[in-house]
PDB file of C-alpha atoms in Angstrom:
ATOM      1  CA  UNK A   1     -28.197 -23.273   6.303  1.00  0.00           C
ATOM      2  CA  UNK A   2     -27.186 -20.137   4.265  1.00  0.00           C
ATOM      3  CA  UNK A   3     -27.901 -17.322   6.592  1.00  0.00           C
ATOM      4  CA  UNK A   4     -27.256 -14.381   4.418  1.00  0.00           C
ATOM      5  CA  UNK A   5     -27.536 -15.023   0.162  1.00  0.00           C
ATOM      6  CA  UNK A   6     -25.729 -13.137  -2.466  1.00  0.00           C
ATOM      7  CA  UNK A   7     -26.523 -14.564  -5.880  1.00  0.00           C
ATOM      8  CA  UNK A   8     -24.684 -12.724  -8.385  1.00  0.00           C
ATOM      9  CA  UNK A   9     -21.225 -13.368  -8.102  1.00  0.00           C
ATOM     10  CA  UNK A  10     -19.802 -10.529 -10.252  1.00  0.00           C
ATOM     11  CA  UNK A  11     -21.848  -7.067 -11.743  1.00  0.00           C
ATOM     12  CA  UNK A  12     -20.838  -4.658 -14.378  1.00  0.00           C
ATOM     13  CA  UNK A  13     -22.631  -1.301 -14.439  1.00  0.00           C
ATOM     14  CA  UNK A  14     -21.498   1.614 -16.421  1.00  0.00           C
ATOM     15  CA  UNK A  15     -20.639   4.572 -14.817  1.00  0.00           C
ATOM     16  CA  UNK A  16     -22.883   6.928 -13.751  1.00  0.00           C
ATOM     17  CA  UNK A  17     -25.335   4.446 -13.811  1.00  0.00           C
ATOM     18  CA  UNK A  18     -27.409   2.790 -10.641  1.00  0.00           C
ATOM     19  CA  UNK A  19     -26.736  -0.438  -9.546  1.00  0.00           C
ATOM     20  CA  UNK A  20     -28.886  -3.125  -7.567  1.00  0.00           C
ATOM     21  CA  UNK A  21     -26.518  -5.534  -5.879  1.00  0.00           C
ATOM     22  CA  UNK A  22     -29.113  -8.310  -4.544  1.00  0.00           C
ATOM     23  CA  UNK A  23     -29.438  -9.865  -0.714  1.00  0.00           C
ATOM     24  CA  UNK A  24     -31.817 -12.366   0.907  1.00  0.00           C
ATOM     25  CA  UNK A  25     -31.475 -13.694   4.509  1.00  0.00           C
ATOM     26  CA  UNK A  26     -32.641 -16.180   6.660  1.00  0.00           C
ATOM     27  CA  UNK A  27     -33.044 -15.760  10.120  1.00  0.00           C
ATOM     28  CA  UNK A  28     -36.056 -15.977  13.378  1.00  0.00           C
ATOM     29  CA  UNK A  29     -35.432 -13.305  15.442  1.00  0.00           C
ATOM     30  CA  UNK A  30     -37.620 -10.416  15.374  1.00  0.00           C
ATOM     31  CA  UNK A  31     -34.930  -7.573  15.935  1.00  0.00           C
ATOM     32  CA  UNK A  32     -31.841  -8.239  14.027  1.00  0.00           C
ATOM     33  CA  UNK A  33     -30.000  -5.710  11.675  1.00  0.00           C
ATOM     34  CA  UNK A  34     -28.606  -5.499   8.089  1.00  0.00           C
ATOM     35  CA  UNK A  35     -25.070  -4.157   6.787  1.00  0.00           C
ATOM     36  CA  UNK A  36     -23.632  -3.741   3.781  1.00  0.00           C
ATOM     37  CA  UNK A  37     -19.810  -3.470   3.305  1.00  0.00           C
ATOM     38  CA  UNK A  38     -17.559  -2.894   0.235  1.00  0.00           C
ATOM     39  CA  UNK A  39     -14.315  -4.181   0.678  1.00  0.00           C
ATOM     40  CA  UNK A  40     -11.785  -2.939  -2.457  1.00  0.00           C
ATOM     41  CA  UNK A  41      -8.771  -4.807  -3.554  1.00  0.00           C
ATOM     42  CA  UNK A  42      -6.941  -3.216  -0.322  1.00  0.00           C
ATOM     43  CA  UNK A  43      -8.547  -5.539   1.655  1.00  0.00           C
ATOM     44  CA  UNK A  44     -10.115  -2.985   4.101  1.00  0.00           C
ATOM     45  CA  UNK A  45     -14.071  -3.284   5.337  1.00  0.00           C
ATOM     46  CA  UNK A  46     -16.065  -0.406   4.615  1.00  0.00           C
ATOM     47  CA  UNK A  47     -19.092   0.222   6.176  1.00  0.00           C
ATOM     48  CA  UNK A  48     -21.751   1.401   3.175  1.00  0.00           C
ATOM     49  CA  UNK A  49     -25.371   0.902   5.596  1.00  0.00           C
ATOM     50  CA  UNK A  50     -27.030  -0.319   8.159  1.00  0.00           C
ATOM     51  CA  UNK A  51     -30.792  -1.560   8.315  1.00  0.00           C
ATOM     52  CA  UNK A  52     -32.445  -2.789  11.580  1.00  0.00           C
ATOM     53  CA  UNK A  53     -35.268  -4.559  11.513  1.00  0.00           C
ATOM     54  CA  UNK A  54     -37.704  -2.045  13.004  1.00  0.00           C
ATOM     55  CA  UNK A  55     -36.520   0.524  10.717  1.00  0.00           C
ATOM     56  CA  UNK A  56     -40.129   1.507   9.118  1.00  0.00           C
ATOM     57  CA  UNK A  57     -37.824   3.864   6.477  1.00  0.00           C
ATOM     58  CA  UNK A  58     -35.466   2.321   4.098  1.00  0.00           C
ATOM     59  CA  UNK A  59     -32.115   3.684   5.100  1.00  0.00           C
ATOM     60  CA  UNK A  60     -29.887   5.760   2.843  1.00  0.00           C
ATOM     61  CA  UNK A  61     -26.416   7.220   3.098  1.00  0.00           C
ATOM     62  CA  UNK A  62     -25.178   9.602  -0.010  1.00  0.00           C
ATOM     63  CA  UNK A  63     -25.170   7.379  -2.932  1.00  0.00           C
ATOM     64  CA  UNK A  64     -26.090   3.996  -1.667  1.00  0.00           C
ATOM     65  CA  UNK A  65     -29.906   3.324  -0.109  1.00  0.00           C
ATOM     66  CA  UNK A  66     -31.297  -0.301   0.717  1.00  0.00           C
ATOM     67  CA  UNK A  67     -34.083  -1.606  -0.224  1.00  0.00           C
ATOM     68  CA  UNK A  68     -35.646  -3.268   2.700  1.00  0.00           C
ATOM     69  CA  UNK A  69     -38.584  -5.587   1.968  1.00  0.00           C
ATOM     70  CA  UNK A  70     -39.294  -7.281   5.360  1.00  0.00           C
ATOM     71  CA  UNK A  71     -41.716  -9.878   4.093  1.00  0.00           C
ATOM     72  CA  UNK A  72     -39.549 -11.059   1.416  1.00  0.00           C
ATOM     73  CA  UNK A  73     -36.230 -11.086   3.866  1.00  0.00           C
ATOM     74  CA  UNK A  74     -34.603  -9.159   1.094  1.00  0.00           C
ATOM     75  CA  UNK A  75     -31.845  -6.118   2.037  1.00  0.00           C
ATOM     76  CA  UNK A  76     -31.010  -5.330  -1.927  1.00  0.00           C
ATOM     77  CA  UNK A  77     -28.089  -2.352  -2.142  1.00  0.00           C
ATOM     78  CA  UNK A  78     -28.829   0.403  -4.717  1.00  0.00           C
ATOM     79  CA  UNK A  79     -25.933   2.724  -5.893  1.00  0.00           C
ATOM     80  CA  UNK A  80     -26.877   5.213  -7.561  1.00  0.00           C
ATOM     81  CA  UNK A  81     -24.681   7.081 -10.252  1.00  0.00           C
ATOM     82  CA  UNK A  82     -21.866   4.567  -9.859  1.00  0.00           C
ATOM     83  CA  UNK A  83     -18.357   5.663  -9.663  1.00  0.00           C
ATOM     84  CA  UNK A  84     -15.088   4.203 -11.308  1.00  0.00           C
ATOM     85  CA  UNK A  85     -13.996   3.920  -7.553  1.00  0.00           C
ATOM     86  CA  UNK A  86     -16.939   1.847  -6.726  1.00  0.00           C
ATOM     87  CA  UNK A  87     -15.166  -1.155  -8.752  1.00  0.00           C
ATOM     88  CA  UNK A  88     -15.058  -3.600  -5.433  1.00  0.00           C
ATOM     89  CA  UNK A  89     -16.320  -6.574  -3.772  1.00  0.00           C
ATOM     90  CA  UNK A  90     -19.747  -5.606  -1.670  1.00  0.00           C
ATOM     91  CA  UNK A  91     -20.579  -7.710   1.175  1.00  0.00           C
ATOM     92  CA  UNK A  92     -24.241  -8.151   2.831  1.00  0.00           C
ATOM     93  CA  UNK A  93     -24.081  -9.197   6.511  1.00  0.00           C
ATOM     94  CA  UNK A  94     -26.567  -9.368   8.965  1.00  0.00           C
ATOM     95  CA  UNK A  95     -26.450  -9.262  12.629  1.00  0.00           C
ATOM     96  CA  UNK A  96     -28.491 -11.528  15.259  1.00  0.00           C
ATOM     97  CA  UNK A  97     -28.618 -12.710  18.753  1.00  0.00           C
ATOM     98  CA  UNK A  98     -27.153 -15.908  19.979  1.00  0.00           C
ATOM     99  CA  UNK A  99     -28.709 -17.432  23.733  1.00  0.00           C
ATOM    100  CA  UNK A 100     -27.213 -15.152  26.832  1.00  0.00           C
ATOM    101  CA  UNK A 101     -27.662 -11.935  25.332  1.00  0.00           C
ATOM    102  CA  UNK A 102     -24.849 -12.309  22.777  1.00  0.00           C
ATOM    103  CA  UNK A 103     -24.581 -11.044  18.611  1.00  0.00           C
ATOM    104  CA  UNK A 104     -22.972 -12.454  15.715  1.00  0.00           C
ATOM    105  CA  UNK A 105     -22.689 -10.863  12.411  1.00  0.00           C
ATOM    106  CA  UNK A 106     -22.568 -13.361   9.796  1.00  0.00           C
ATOM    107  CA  UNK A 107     -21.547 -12.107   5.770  1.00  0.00           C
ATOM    108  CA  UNK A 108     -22.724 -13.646   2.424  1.00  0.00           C
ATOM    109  CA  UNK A 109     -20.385 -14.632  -0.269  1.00  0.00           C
ATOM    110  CA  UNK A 110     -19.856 -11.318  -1.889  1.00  0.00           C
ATOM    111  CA  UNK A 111     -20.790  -9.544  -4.897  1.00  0.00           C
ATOM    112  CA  UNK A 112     -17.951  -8.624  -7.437  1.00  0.00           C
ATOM    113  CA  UNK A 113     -18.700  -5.265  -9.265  1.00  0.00           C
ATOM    114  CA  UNK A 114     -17.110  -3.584 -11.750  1.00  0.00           C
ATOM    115  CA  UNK A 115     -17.937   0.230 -12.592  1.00  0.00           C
ATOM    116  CA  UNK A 116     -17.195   0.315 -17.033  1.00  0.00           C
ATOM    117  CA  UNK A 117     -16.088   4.186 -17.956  1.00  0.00           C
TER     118      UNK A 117
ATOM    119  CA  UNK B   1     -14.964   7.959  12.421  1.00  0.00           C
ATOM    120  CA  UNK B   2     -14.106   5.251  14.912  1.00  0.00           C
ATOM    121  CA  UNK B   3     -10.870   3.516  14.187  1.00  0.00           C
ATOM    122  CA  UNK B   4     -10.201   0.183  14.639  1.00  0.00           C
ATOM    123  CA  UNK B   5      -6.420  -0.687  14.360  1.00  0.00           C
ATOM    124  CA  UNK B   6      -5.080  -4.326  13.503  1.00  0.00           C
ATOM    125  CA  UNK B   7      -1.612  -5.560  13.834  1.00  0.00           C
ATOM    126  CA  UNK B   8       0.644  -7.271  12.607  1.00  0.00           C
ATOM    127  CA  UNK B   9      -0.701  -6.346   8.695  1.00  0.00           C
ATOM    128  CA  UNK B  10       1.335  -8.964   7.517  1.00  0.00           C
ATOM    129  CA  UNK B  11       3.540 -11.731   9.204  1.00  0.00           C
ATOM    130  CA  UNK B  12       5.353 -14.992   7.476  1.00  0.00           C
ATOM    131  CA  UNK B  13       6.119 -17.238  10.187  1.00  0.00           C
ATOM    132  CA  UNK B  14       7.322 -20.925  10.069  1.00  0.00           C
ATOM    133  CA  UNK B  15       5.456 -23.653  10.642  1.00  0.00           C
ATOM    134  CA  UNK B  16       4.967 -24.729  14.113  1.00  0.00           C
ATOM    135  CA  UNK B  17       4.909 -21.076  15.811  1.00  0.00           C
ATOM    136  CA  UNK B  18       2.733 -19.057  17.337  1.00  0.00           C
ATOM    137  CA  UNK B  19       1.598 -15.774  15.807  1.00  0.00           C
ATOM    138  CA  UNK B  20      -0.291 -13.004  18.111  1.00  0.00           C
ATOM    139  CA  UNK B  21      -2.674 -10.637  16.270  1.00  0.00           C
ATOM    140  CA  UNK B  22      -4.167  -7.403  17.992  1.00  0.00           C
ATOM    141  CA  UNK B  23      -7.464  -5.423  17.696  1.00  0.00           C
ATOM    142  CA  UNK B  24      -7.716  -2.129  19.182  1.00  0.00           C
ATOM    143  CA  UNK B  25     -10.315   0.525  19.197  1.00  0.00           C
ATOM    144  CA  UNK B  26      -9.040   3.868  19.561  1.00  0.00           C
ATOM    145  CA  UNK B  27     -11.510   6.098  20.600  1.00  0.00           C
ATOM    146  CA  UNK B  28     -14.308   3.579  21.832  1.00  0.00           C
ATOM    147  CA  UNK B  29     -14.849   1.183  24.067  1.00  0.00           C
ATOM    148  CA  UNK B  30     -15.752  -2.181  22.722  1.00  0.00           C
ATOM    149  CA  UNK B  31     -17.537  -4.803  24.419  1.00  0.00           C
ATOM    150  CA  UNK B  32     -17.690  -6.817  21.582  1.00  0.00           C
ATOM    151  CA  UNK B  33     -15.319  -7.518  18.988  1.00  0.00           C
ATOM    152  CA  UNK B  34     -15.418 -10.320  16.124  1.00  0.00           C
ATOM    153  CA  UNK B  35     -12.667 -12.698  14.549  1.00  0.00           C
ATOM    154  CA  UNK B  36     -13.128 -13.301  10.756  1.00  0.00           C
ATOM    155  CA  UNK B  37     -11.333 -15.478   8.630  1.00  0.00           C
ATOM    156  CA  UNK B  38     -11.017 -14.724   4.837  1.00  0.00           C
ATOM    157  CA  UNK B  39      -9.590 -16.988   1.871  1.00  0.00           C
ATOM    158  CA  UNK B  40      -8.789 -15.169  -1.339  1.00  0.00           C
ATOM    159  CA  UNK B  41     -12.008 -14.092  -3.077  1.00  0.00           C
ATOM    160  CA  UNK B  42     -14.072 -15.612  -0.338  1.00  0.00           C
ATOM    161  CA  UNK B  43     -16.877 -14.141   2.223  1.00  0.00           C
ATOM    162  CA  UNK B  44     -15.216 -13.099   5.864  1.00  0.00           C
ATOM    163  CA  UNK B  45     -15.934 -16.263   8.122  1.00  0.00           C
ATOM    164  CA  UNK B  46     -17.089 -15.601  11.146  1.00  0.00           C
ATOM    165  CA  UNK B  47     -14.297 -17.543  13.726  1.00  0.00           C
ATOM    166  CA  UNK B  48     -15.438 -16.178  17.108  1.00  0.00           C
ATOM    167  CA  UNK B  49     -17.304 -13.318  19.246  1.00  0.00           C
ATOM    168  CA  UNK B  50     -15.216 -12.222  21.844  1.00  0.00           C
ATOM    169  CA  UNK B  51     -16.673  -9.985  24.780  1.00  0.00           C
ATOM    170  CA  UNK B  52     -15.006  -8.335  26.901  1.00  0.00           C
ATOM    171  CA  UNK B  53     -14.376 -10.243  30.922  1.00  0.00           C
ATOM    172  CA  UNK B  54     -15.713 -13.600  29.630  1.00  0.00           C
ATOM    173  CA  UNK B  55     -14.891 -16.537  27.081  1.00  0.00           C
ATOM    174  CA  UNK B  56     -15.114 -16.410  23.642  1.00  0.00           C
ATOM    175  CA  UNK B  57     -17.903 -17.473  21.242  1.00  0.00           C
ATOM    176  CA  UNK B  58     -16.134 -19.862  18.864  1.00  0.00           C
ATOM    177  CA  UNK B  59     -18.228 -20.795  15.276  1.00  0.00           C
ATOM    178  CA  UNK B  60     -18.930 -24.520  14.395  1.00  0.00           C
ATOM    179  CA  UNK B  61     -15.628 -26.261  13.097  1.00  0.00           C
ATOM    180  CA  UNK B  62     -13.111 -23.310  14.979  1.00  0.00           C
ATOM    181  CA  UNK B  63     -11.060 -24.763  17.051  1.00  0.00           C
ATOM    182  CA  UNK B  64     -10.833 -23.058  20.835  1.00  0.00           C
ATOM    183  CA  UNK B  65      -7.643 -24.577  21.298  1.00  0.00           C
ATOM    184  CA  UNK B  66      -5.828 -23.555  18.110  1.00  0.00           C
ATOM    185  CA  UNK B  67      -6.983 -19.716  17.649  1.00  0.00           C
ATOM    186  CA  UNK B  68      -6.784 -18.179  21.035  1.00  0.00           C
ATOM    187  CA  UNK B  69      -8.748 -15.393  21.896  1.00  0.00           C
ATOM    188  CA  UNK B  70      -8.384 -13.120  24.618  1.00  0.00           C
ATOM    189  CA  UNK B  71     -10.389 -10.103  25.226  1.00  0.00           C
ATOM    190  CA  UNK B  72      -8.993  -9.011  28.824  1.00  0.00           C
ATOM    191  CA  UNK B  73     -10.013  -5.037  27.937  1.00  0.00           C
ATOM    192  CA  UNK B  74     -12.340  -2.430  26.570  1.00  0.00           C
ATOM    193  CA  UNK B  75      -9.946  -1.624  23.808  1.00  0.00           C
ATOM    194  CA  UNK B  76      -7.957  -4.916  23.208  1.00  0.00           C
ATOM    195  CA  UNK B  77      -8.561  -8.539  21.588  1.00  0.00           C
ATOM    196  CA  UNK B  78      -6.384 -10.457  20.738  1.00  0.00           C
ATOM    197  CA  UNK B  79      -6.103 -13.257  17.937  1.00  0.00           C
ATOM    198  CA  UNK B  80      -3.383 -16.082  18.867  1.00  0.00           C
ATOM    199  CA  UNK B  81      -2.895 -19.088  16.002  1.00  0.00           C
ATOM    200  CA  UNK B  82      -0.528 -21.470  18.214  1.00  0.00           C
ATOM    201  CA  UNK B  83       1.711 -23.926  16.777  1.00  0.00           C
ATOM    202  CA  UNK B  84       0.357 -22.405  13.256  1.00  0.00           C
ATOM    203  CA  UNK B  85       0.584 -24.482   9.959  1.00  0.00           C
ATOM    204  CA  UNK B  86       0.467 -23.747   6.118  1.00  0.00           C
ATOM    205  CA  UNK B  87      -3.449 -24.437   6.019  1.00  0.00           C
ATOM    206  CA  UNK B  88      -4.013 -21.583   8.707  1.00  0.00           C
ATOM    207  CA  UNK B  89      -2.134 -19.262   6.294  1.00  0.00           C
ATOM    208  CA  UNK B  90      -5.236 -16.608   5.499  1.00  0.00           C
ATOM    209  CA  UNK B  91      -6.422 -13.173   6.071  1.00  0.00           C
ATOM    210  CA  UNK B  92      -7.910 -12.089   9.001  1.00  0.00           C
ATOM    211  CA  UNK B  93      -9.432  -9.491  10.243  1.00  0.00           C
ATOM    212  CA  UNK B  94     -11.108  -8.055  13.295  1.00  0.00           C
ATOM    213  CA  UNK B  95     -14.395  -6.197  13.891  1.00  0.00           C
ATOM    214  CA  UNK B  96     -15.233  -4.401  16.738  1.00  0.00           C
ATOM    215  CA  UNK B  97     -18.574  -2.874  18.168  1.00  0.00           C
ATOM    216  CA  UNK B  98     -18.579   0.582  19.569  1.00  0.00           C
ATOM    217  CA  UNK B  99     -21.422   0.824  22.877  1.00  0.00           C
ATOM    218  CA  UNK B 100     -25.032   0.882  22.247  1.00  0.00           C
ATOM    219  CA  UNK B 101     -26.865  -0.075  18.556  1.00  0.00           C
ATOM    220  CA  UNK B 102     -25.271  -1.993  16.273  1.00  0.00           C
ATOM    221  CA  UNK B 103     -25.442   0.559  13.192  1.00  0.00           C
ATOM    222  CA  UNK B 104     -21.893   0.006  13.015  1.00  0.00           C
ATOM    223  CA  UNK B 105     -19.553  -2.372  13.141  1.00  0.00           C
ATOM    224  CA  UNK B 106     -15.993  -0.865  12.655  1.00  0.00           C
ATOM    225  CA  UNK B 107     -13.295  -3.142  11.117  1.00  0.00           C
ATOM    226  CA  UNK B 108      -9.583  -3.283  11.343  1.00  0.00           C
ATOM    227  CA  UNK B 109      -7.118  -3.300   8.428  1.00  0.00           C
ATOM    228  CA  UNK B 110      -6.486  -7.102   8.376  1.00  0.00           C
ATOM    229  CA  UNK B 111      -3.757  -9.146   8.917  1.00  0.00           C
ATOM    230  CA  UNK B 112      -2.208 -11.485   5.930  1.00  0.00           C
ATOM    231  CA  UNK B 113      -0.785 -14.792   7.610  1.00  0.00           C
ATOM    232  CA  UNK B 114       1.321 -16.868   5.554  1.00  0.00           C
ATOM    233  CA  UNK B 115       3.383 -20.273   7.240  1.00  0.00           C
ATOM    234  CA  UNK B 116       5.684 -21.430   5.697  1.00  0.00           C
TER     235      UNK B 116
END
């Protein structure tokens, strides 16, 4: 089963615009965590956010917040006044325990989004 | 910031080798680091969870005996595809976990495996 869901495959925003890149997950532990990672055409993995699942606030770093709605297992990104250099591919992930104590993180599919001058 | 440094970047190897891929963290100690697999335009695919002292995790469908993992310190894990072949030609990358929360997971640069 799909753990983590990104259903828009590609985004356009224009710049200096905001931006709400969507994310649903599935998952039945009570403390897990959320990430969200923009990986540009380098191929590097940068970290955006981070979400746990206790977090009563939504979290926010510069630019990007997330819009945590518990109930509805949703973990949406929102950049706000997007950037020509935020042209990338933005990956939700979510971390969770496996039995003995361990963690995986586990990524959706990917959102593609392009920032138009 | 943490850094998380992955080599080889890039190695073309013939089919039939064995190629060796390292993960270091610099300035942390990791206890945990991940394996991910990535095809072009695809998600990262989660291979294996490698802690540090003990065994690796391996995912559903990753085979133990073909991608090698060995995570014999704090700052080291390696990746080894043995007797690789053109269909294990991907990108892969590493992830490691720095102690305590997990409000970060710090990645490596990648490595681009093509066998010929």
């Amino acid at each position: 089963a799909q753990k983590i869901t990104q259903t828009q495959p590609g985004m356009f925003v224009q710049e200096k615009e905001a931006v709400t890149l969507d994310c649903t997950y599935d998952t039945s532990d009570q403390s897990y965590g959320l990430f969200w990672y923009k990986q540009p055409s380098s191929g590097e993995m940068i970290f955006l956010i981070y979400q746990g699942s206790y977090d009563e606030q939504n979290a926010t770093e510069g630019r990007y917040s997330l819009n945590f709605q518990k109930a509805r297992k949703s973990a949406n990104l929102v950049i706000s006044a997007s950037q020509l250099g935020d042209s990338a591919m933005y990956f939700c992930a979510m971390r969770e325990g496996l039995p003995g104590g361990y963690q995986k993180v586990t990524f959706g599919i990917g959102t593609k989004l392009q920032v138009i001058p | 910031g943490a850094v998380v440094s992955q080599h080889p970047s890039r190695v073309i190897c013939k089919s039939g080798t064995s190629v060796k891929i390292e993960c270091r963290s610099l300035d942390f100690q990791a206890t945990t680091m991940f394996w991910y697999r990535q095809f072009p335009k695809k998600s990262l695919m989660l291979m294996a969870t490698s802690n540090e002292g003990s065994k690796a995790t391996y995912e559903q469908g990753v085979e133990k005996d073909k991608f090698l993992i060995n995570h014999a310190s704090l700052t080291l894990s390696t990746l080894t595809v043995t007797s690789a072949h053109p269909e294990d030609s991907s990108f892969y990358i590493c992830s490691a976990k720095p102690p305590g929360g997990y409000e970060k997971l710090f990645f490596g640069s990648g490595t681009q495996l093509s066998v010929l």
